[in-house]
Amino acid sequence: MQTNFVDYVKIHCKSGHGGAGSAHLHREKFIDKGGPDGGDGGRGGHIIMKGNRNLWTLLEYKFKRHFKAERGGNGGKSRSTGKDGDDIYLEVPIGTIAKDEEGNVIGEIVEDLQEIILMKGGKGGLGNWHFKSATRQTPRYAQPGLEGEEGQITLELKVLADVGLVGFPNAGKSTLLSVVSAAKPKIADYAFTTLSPNLGIVSYRDHQSFVMADIPGIIEGAAEGKGLGHRFLRHIERNSTLLFMIPADADDYKKEYEILLNELRKFNPELLDKARVLAISKSDMLDDELKAEIKAQLPKDIETVFISSVANQGITELKDLLWKKLNE
């Protein structure tokens, strides 16, 4: 199935070469030996990553993967400096990380209009007037411009959201998001319905709101690359609060929670430092006695709420709890 959400691309970039310095000698009527007056070459164009808060995907770079900046202009006579090469700007969503071919992080976009130079343009060469001295009054050489940089850049987007939904496939994450926000994620009765993260703005009291992200379902072994989880686990790194969701018809609530927690631990132990809330979804089929039995099985170190997105039960309580966690 095609999706407009692209969160990982590799592109090829080449910054511009620096322009050559000029070795020009001044010539003018009535001036026999004007001396060196060659100007400097211009800087080659940079490849620059720039944040744009209106973007939410790297889709553009799925179809255009090669970027080459302009080279700098050569120096001229009368110490005239060559034109700097035009820079190329790669506009990306906030939350985008750029890595070099070895996997080292070059930079990360965390705010709108932020700029990070991915590849610097080559420096322009010096003109011959720089090399004039008492013993070398007529230098007839100048520096060539330095070459620009070239190589592959990996752009990786990590979704920025206040609350991330964590759960097995068919835990009811997409349904919850569709109920508490205006988001319209695909909902169906089969595993891995959600193939890319969905974001929704959840309205709260007094015109306040927070952003919730529906992350594709995690399965046991996701941290080793099984299922879809390995690809999307990185998005959870940017959520300040994690909402674990386990359906009321699960066989073993505590085991499911521990599996989810273990996958996060194996992927990145720091994820366990985030605030956590547990929601038992599809709980409209439970009476108070069953809820009490289930709660007795659950870990005591996490606040739990019973919800039903379809029946709109426990949603207000859940939003209150999430808001409290976000503001602690």
mmCIF file of C-alpha atoms in Angstrom:
data_model
loop_
_atom_site.group_PDB
_atom_site.id
_atom_site.type_symbol
_atom_site.label_atom_id
_atom_site.label_comp_id
_atom_site.label_asym_id
_atom_site.label_seq_id
_atom_site.Cartn_x
_atom_site.Cartn_y
_atom_site.Cartn_z
ATOM 1 C CA MET A 1 0.000 0.000 0.000
ATOM 2 C CA GLN A 2 1.366 3.435 -0.944
ATOM 3 C CA THR A 3 1.697 6.088 1.739
ATOM 4 C CA ASN A 4 2.664 9.733 1.675
ATOM 5 C CA PHE A 5 4.505 9.364 4.960
ATOM 6 C CA VAL A 6 8.222 8.906 4.271
ATOM 7 C CA ASP A 7 10.518 9.010 7.301
ATOM 8 C CA TYR A 8 13.806 7.620 5.948
ATOM 9 C CA VAL A 9 15.662 8.515 2.746
ATOM 10 C CA LYS A 10 19.201 8.446 1.387
ATOM 11 C CA ILE A 11 20.253 11.261 -0.915
ATOM 12 C CA HIS A 12 23.453 12.095 -2.791
ATOM 13 C CA CYS A 13 24.845 15.587 -2.266
ATOM 14 C CA LYS A 14 27.715 17.559 -3.748
ATOM 15 C CA SER A 15 28.689 21.034 -2.585
ATOM 16 C CA GLY A 16 30.205 23.496 -5.029
ATOM 17 C CA HIS A 17 33.919 23.813 -5.827
ATOM 18 C CA GLY A 18 35.590 27.059 -4.899
ATOM 19 C CA GLY A 19 36.423 29.446 -7.726
ATOM 20 C CA ALA A 20 40.052 29.907 -8.803
ATOM 21 C CA GLY A 21 41.991 33.021 -7.849
ATOM 22 C CA SER A 22 43.170 35.268 -10.649
ATOM 23 C CA ALA A 23 46.839 35.784 -11.617
ATOM 24 C CA HIS A 24 46.059 39.017 -13.489
ATOM 25 C CA LEU A 25 48.676 41.779 -13.795
ATOM 26 C CA HIS A 26 47.461 45.346 -13.893
ATOM 27 C CA ARG A 27 47.818 47.009 -17.282
ATOM 28 C CA GLU A 28 46.826 50.609 -17.918
ATOM 29 C CA LYS A 29 47.892 53.403 -20.215
ATOM 30 C CA PHE A 30 50.873 55.314 -18.848
ATOM 31 C CA ILE A 31 51.408 52.645 -16.161
ATOM 32 C CA ASP A 32 54.077 50.212 -17.315
ATOM 33 C CA LYS A 33 54.134 47.858 -14.360
ATOM 34 C CA GLY A 34 50.900 48.031 -12.431
ATOM 35 C CA GLY A 35 51.683 44.891 -10.504
ATOM 36 C CA PRO A 36 49.457 41.971 -9.511
ATOM 37 C CA ASP A 37 45.752 42.691 -9.039
ATOM 38 C CA GLY A 38 44.129 39.300 -9.443
ATOM 39 C CA GLY A 39 41.070 38.824 -7.203
ATOM 40 C CA ASP A 40 40.002 35.862 -5.099
ATOM 41 C CA GLY A 41 37.713 33.067 -6.225
ATOM 42 C CA GLY A 42 34.216 32.801 -4.772
ATOM 43 C CA ARG A 43 33.105 30.163 -2.287
ATOM 44 C CA GLY A 44 31.328 27.109 -3.615
ATOM 45 C CA GLY A 45 27.681 26.648 -2.669
ATOM 46 C CA HIS A 46 26.776 24.847 0.575
ATOM 47 C CA ILE A 47 24.222 22.046 0.968
ATOM 48 C CA ILE A 48 22.010 23.255 3.837
ATOM 49 C CA MET A 49 19.223 21.469 5.740
ATOM 50 C CA LYS A 50 16.480 23.858 6.873
ATOM 51 C CA GLY A 51 13.539 23.247 9.212
ATOM 52 C CA ASN A 52 10.012 23.867 7.968
ATOM 53 C CA ARG A 53 7.186 23.431 10.474
ATOM 54 C CA ASN A 54 4.657 23.049 7.652
ATOM 55 C CA LEU A 55 6.223 19.786 6.464
ATOM 56 C CA TRP A 56 5.493 16.405 8.064
ATOM 57 C CA THR A 57 7.187 13.938 5.712
ATOM 58 C CA LEU A 58 10.362 13.448 3.637
ATOM 59 C CA LEU A 59 8.270 12.482 0.608
ATOM 60 C CA GLU A 60 9.940 15.053 -1.673
ATOM 61 C CA TYR A 61 13.303 13.299 -1.336
ATOM 62 C CA LYS A 62 11.851 9.957 -2.345
ATOM 63 C CA PHE A 63 11.657 11.182 -5.937
ATOM 64 C CA LYS A 64 14.587 13.601 -6.114
ATOM 65 C CA ARG A 65 17.745 12.194 -4.559
ATOM 66 C CA HIS A 66 20.638 14.082 -6.192
ATOM 67 C CA PHE A 67 21.610 17.624 -5.213
ATOM 68 C CA LYS A 68 24.551 19.580 -6.594
ATOM 69 C CA ALA A 69 25.405 23.117 -5.482
ATOM 70 C CA GLU A 70 26.854 25.759 -7.796
ATOM 71 C CA ARG A 71 30.610 26.274 -7.983
ATOM 72 C CA GLY A 72 32.144 29.627 -7.027
ATOM 73 C CA GLY A 73 33.084 32.137 -9.686
ATOM 74 C CA ASN A 74 36.718 32.795 -10.591
ATOM 75 C CA GLY A 75 38.470 35.931 -9.409
ATOM 76 C CA GLY A 76 38.990 38.792 -11.851
ATOM 77 C CA LYS A 77 41.173 41.805 -12.445
ATOM 78 C CA SER A 78 41.225 44.857 -10.177
ATOM 79 C CA ARG A 79 41.051 42.519 -7.165
ATOM 80 C CA SER A 80 37.451 41.639 -8.007
ATOM 81 C CA THR A 81 36.222 38.592 -6.083
ATOM 82 C CA GLY A 82 34.330 35.855 -7.873
ATOM 83 C CA LYS A 83 30.659 35.285 -7.085
ATOM 84 C CA ASP A 84 29.853 32.798 -4.337
ATOM 85 C CA GLY A 85 28.045 29.711 -5.599
ATOM 86 C CA ASP A 86 24.334 29.517 -4.788
ATOM 87 C CA ASP A 87 23.536 27.383 -1.752
ATOM 88 C CA ILE A 88 21.023 24.534 -1.989
ATOM 89 C CA TYR A 89 18.436 24.374 0.804
ATOM 90 C CA LEU A 90 16.835 21.056 1.704
ATOM 91 C CA GLU A 91 13.629 21.872 3.591
ATOM 92 C CA VAL A 92 12.705 19.148 6.073
ATOM 93 C CA PRO A 93 10.163 18.626 8.882
ATOM 94 C CA ILE A 94 11.071 19.460 12.459
ATOM 95 C CA GLY A 95 12.482 16.317 14.063
ATOM 96 C CA THR A 96 14.727 15.394 11.100
ATOM 97 C CA ILE A 97 18.229 14.044 11.736
ATOM 98 C CA ALA A 98 20.981 14.007 9.095
ATOM 99 C CA LYS A 99 23.730 11.360 9.147
ATOM 100 C CA ASP A 100 26.836 10.871 7.042
ATOM 101 C CA GLU A 101 27.880 7.673 5.256
ATOM 102 C CA GLU A 102 29.407 6.244 8.459
ATOM 103 C CA GLY A 103 26.199 6.830 10.396
ATOM 104 C CA ASN A 104 27.538 9.787 12.390
ATOM 105 C CA VAL A 105 24.973 12.457 13.207
ATOM 106 C CA ILE A 106 25.677 15.714 11.382
ATOM 107 C CA GLY A 107 22.833 17.652 12.912
ATOM 108 C CA GLU A 108 19.217 17.647 14.020
ATOM 109 C CA ILE A 109 16.418 20.076 13.207
ATOM 110 C CA VAL A 110 14.526 20.989 16.378
ATOM 111 C CA GLU A 111 12.850 24.270 15.418
ATOM 112 C CA ASP A 112 11.337 26.113 12.484
ATOM 113 C CA LEU A 113 13.784 27.874 10.097
ATOM 114 C CA GLN A 114 16.807 26.306 11.815
ATOM 115 C CA GLU A 115 19.672 25.764 9.352
ATOM 116 C CA ILE A 116 22.434 23.146 9.429
ATOM 117 C CA ILE A 117 25.209 22.977 6.831
ATOM 118 C CA LEU A 118 25.451 19.367 5.674
ATOM 119 C CA MET A 119 28.279 19.905 3.178
ATOM 120 C CA LYS A 120 30.417 23.035 2.964
ATOM 121 C CA GLY A 121 31.281 24.553 -0.373
ATOM 122 C CA GLY A 122 34.941 24.677 -1.323
ATOM 123 C CA LYS A 123 36.900 27.783 -0.357
ATOM 124 C CA GLY A 124 37.817 30.123 -3.192
ATOM 125 C CA GLY A 125 41.482 30.422 -4.178
ATOM 126 C CA LEU A 126 43.494 33.544 -3.359
ATOM 127 C CA GLY A 127 44.413 35.928 -6.163
ATOM 128 C CA ASN A 128 48.033 36.769 -6.959
ATOM 129 C CA TRP A 129 47.965 40.123 -5.167
ATOM 130 C CA HIS A 130 48.051 38.215 -1.853
ATOM 131 C CA PHE A 131 51.494 36.843 -2.732
ATOM 132 C CA LYS A 132 53.181 40.130 -3.506
ATOM 133 C CA SER A 133 56.220 40.914 -1.342
ATOM 134 C CA ALA A 134 59.374 42.996 -1.408
ATOM 135 C CA THR A 135 61.289 40.148 -3.019
ATOM 136 C CA ARG A 136 58.423 38.874 -5.189
ATOM 137 C CA GLN A 137 56.815 41.937 -6.690
ATOM 138 C CA THR A 138 55.197 40.285 -9.687
ATOM 139 C CA PRO A 139 53.823 36.872 -8.685
ATOM 140 C CA ARG A 140 52.282 35.215 -11.726
ATOM 141 C CA TYR A 141 50.372 32.508 -9.921
ATOM 142 C CA ALA A 142 47.199 32.237 -7.833
ATOM 143 C CA GLN A 143 45.519 29.512 -5.845
ATOM 144 C CA PRO A 144 42.979 27.164 -7.411
ATOM 145 C CA GLY A 145 39.723 26.829 -5.501
ATOM 146 C CA LEU A 146 39.261 23.951 -3.083
ATOM 147 C CA GLU A 147 36.968 21.117 -4.038
ATOM 148 C CA GLY A 148 33.561 20.794 -2.457
ATOM 149 C CA GLU A 149 32.353 17.767 -0.500
ATOM 150 C CA GLU A 150 30.465 14.841 -1.982
ATOM 151 C CA GLY A 151 28.735 11.788 -0.569
ATOM 152 C CA GLN A 152 25.538 10.207 0.699
ATOM 153 C CA ILE A 153 23.423 11.791 3.398
ATOM 154 C CA THR A 154 20.744 9.879 5.313
ATOM 155 C CA LEU A 155 17.722 11.876 6.417
ATOM 156 C CA GLU A 156 15.755 10.289 9.239
ATOM 157 C CA LEU A 157 12.539 11.742 10.635
ATOM 158 C CA LYS A 158 11.440 11.116 14.205
ATOM 159 C CA VAL A 159 7.863 12.174 14.840
ATOM 160 C CA LEU A 160 7.470 14.902 17.474
ATOM 161 C CA ALA A 161 4.458 14.309 19.720
ATOM 162 C CA ASP A 162 3.540 14.762 23.376
ATOM 163 C CA VAL A 163 1.952 11.328 23.752
ATOM 164 C CA GLY A 164 2.942 8.167 21.881
ATOM 165 C CA LEU A 165 0.615 5.159 21.709
ATOM 166 C CA VAL A 166 2.391 1.861 22.365
ATOM 167 C CA GLY A 167 0.721 -1.495 21.902
ATOM 168 C CA PHE A 168 0.334 -4.683 19.917
ATOM 169 C CA PRO A 169 -1.510 -4.633 16.598
ATOM 170 C CA ASN A 170 -5.296 -4.311 17.048
ATOM 171 C CA ALA A 171 -4.977 -2.833 20.543
ATOM 172 C CA GLY A 172 -7.307 -0.004 19.537
ATOM 173 C CA LYS A 173 -4.690 2.749 19.101
ATOM 174 C CA SER A 174 -6.033 4.081 15.803
ATOM 175 C CA THR A 175 -9.613 4.005 17.077
ATOM 176 C CA LEU A 176 -8.640 6.027 20.145
ATOM 177 C CA LEU A 177 -6.805 8.606 18.023
ATOM 178 C CA SER A 178 -9.824 8.980 15.736
ATOM 179 C CA VAL A 179 -12.091 9.575 18.760
ATOM 180 C CA VAL A 180 -9.973 12.099 20.675
ATOM 181 C CA SER A 181 -8.770 14.079 17.622
ATOM 182 C CA ALA A 182 -9.721 14.952 14.050
ATOM 183 C CA ALA A 183 -7.192 12.452 12.660
ATOM 184 C CA LYS A 184 -8.562 9.808 10.305
ATOM 185 C CA PRO A 185 -6.231 6.794 10.554
ATOM 186 C CA LYS A 186 -7.131 3.595 8.744
ATOM 187 C CA ILE A 187 -9.081 1.267 11.044
ATOM 188 C CA ALA A 188 -9.710 -2.404 10.234
ATOM 189 C CA ASP A 189 -9.985 -5.747 11.990
ATOM 190 C CA TYR A 190 -6.598 -7.172 11.063
ATOM 191 C CA ALA A 191 -3.028 -6.816 12.272
ATOM 192 C CA PHE A 192 -0.742 -4.036 11.028
ATOM 193 C CA THR A 193 -3.569 -1.871 9.693
ATOM 194 C CA THR A 194 -1.419 1.143 10.564
ATOM 195 C CA LEU A 195 1.650 1.226 8.339
ATOM 196 C CA SER A 196 2.908 4.710 9.232
ATOM 197 C CA PRO A 197 2.615 6.997 12.271
ATOM 198 C CA ASN A 198 -0.497 9.157 12.470
ATOM 199 C CA LEU A 199 -0.638 12.421 14.392
ATOM 200 C CA GLY A 200 -3.669 14.036 15.977
ATOM 201 C CA ILE A 201 -4.226 17.158 18.076
ATOM 202 C CA VAL A 202 -6.212 16.328 21.197
ATOM 203 C CA SER A 203 -8.326 19.201 22.516
ATOM 204 C CA TYR A 204 -8.376 19.701 26.265
ATOM 205 C CA ARG A 205 -9.984 22.179 28.616
ATOM 206 C CA ASP A 206 -9.697 25.970 28.229
ATOM 207 C CA HIS A 207 -8.567 25.748 24.590
ATOM 208 C CA GLN A 208 -5.498 23.744 25.551
ATOM 209 C CA SER A 209 -4.297 20.792 23.497
ATOM 210 C CA PHE A 210 -1.562 18.196 23.067
ATOM 211 C CA VAL A 211 -0.295 16.076 20.179
ATOM 212 C CA MET A 212 -0.845 12.312 20.144
ATOM 213 C CA ALA A 213 0.958 9.892 17.809
ATOM 214 C CA ASP A 214 -0.367 6.485 16.783
ATOM 215 C CA ILE A 215 2.749 4.358 16.266
ATOM 216 C CA PRO A 216 2.400 1.140 14.177
ATOM 217 C CA GLY A 217 1.929 -1.964 16.320
ATOM 218 C CA ILE A 218 4.863 -3.563 18.089
ATOM 219 C CA ILE A 219 5.324 -7.325 18.298
ATOM 220 C CA GLU A 220 7.682 -9.423 20.366
ATOM 221 C CA GLY A 221 11.106 -9.234 18.710
ATOM 222 C CA ALA A 222 10.487 -5.775 17.222
ATOM 223 C CA ALA A 223 13.831 -4.498 18.549
ATOM 224 C CA GLU A 224 15.533 -7.225 16.467
ATOM 225 C CA GLY A 225 13.676 -6.135 13.350
ATOM 226 C CA LYS A 226 10.606 -8.369 13.394
ATOM 227 C CA GLY A 227 7.312 -6.966 12.148
ATOM 228 C CA LEU A 228 7.099 -3.219 11.601
ATOM 229 C CA GLY A 229 8.192 -2.203 15.082
ATOM 230 C CA HIS A 230 11.928 -1.864 14.457
ATOM 231 C CA ARG A 231 11.305 0.712 11.751
ATOM 232 C CA PHE A 232 8.977 2.817 13.876
ATOM 233 C CA LEU A 233 10.346 2.369 17.401
ATOM 234 C CA ARG A 234 12.526 5.446 16.871
ATOM 235 C CA HIS A 235 9.437 7.652 16.715
ATOM 236 C CA ILE A 236 8.688 6.794 20.351
ATOM 237 C CA GLU A 237 11.988 8.446 21.339
ATOM 238 C CA ARG A 238 10.407 11.871 20.738
ATOM 239 C CA ASN A 239 7.272 11.364 22.860
ATOM 240 C CA SER A 240 7.432 12.767 26.380
ATOM 241 C CA THR A 241 4.691 10.424 27.667
ATOM 242 C CA LEU A 242 3.971 6.862 26.534
ATOM 243 C CA LEU A 243 0.420 5.507 26.600
ATOM 244 C CA PHE A 244 0.523 1.705 26.687
ATOM 245 C CA MET A 245 -2.660 0.108 25.353
ATOM 246 C CA ILE A 246 -3.755 -3.467 26.051
ATOM 247 C CA PRO A 247 -7.166 -4.720 24.876
ATOM 248 C CA ALA A 248 -9.638 -6.098 27.426
ATOM 249 C CA ASP A 249 -9.763 -9.426 25.570
ATOM 250 C CA ALA A 250 -6.013 -10.048 25.988
ATOM 251 C CA ASP A 251 -4.980 -13.434 27.404
ATOM 252 C CA ASP A 252 -2.404 -12.097 29.875
ATOM 253 C CA TYR A 253 -2.366 -8.353 30.619
ATOM 254 C CA LYS A 254 0.813 -8.324 32.681
ATOM 255 C CA LYS A 255 2.724 -10.400 30.130
ATOM 256 C CA GLU A 256 1.693 -8.144 27.235
ATOM 257 C CA TYR A 257 2.780 -5.062 29.172
ATOM 258 C CA GLU A 258 6.135 -6.641 30.042
ATOM 259 C CA ILE A 259 6.744 -7.666 26.409
ATOM 260 C CA LEU A 260 6.091 -4.101 25.237
ATOM 261 C CA LEU A 261 8.312 -2.698 27.962
ATOM 262 C CA ASN A 262 11.081 -5.161 27.112
ATOM 263 C CA GLU A 263 11.040 -4.228 23.422
ATOM 264 C CA LEU A 264 11.459 -0.563 24.339
ATOM 265 C CA ARG A 265 14.276 -1.462 26.747
ATOM 266 C CA LYS A 266 16.153 -3.453 24.079
ATOM 267 C CA PHE A 267 15.742 -0.689 21.507
ATOM 268 C CA ASN A 268 16.740 2.169 23.819
ATOM 269 C CA PRO A 269 16.909 1.830 27.633
ATOM 270 C CA GLU A 270 16.318 5.578 28.005
ATOM 271 C CA LEU A 271 12.731 5.072 26.827
ATOM 272 C CA LEU A 272 11.942 3.586 30.243
ATOM 273 C CA ASP A 273 12.647 6.973 31.823
ATOM 274 C CA LYS A 274 9.597 8.485 30.137
ATOM 275 C CA ALA A 275 6.288 8.951 31.929
ATOM 276 C CA ARG A 276 3.964 5.982 31.328
ATOM 277 C CA VAL A 277 0.201 5.451 31.471
ATOM 278 C CA LEU A 278 -1.624 2.162 30.872
ATOM 279 C CA ALA A 279 -5.036 2.029 29.213
ATOM 280 C CA ILE A 280 -7.141 -1.135 29.011
ATOM 281 C CA SER A 281 -9.046 -0.627 25.756
ATOM 282 C CA LYS A 282 -12.344 -2.146 24.602
ATOM 283 C CA SER A 283 -13.398 -2.247 28.265
ATOM 284 C CA ASP A 284 -17.103 -1.647 27.583
ATOM 285 C CA MET A 285 -17.390 -5.475 27.761
ATOM 286 C CA LEU A 286 -16.154 -5.473 31.368
ATOM 287 C CA ASP A 287 -18.165 -5.038 34.550
ATOM 288 C CA ASP A 288 -16.734 -3.554 37.765
ATOM 289 C CA GLU A 289 -15.844 -6.975 39.157
ATOM 290 C CA LEU A 290 -13.794 -7.927 36.096
ATOM 291 C CA LYS A 291 -12.069 -4.541 36.115
ATOM 292 C CA ALA A 292 -11.040 -5.087 39.730
ATOM 293 C CA GLU A 293 -9.654 -8.549 38.870
ATOM 294 C CA ILE A 294 -7.678 -7.163 35.931
ATOM 295 C CA LYS A 295 -6.297 -4.270 37.957
ATOM 296 C CA ALA A 296 -5.022 -6.720 40.572
ATOM 297 C CA GLN A 297 -2.899 -8.410 37.859
ATOM 298 C CA LEU A 298 -1.326 -5.185 36.611
ATOM 299 C CA PRO A 299 1.938 -3.590 37.812
ATOM 300 C CA LYS A 300 1.474 -1.185 40.695
ATOM 301 C CA ASP A 301 4.025 1.356 39.391
ATOM 302 C CA ILE A 302 1.878 2.586 36.488
ATOM 303 C CA GLU A 303 -1.433 4.448 36.594
ATOM 304 C CA THR A 304 -4.183 2.527 34.796
ATOM 305 C CA VAL A 305 -7.457 3.635 33.237
ATOM 306 C CA PHE A 306 -10.175 1.542 31.589
ATOM 307 C CA ILE A 307 -11.463 3.000 28.330
ATOM 308 C CA SER A 308 -13.745 2.242 25.419
ATOM 309 C CA SER A 309 -13.249 4.431 22.372
ATOM 310 C CA VAL A 310 -16.399 3.124 20.674
ATOM 311 C CA ALA A 311 -18.612 3.629 23.743
ATOM 312 C CA ASN A 312 -16.735 6.820 24.738
ATOM 313 C CA GLN A 313 -16.097 5.477 28.235
ATOM 314 C CA GLY A 314 -13.147 6.657 30.332
ATOM 315 C CA ILE A 315 -11.926 9.068 27.622
ATOM 316 C CA THR A 316 -12.216 12.181 29.788
ATOM 317 C CA GLU A 317 -10.437 10.427 32.650
ATOM 318 C CA LEU A 318 -7.683 9.347 30.260
ATOM 319 C CA LYS A 319 -7.195 12.887 28.917
ATOM 320 C CA ASP A 320 -7.041 14.231 32.483
ATOM 321 C CA LEU A 321 -4.386 11.667 33.393
ATOM 322 C CA LEU A 322 -2.319 12.355 30.282
ATOM 323 C CA TRP A 323 -2.491 16.111 30.828
ATOM 324 C CA LYS A 324 -1.320 15.632 34.409
ATOM 325 C CA LYS A 325 1.652 13.523 33.233
ATOM 326 C CA LEU A 326 2.587 16.065 30.548
ATOM 327 C CA ASN A 327 2.687 18.867 33.105
ATOM 328 C CA GLU A 328 4.421 17.127 35.994
#
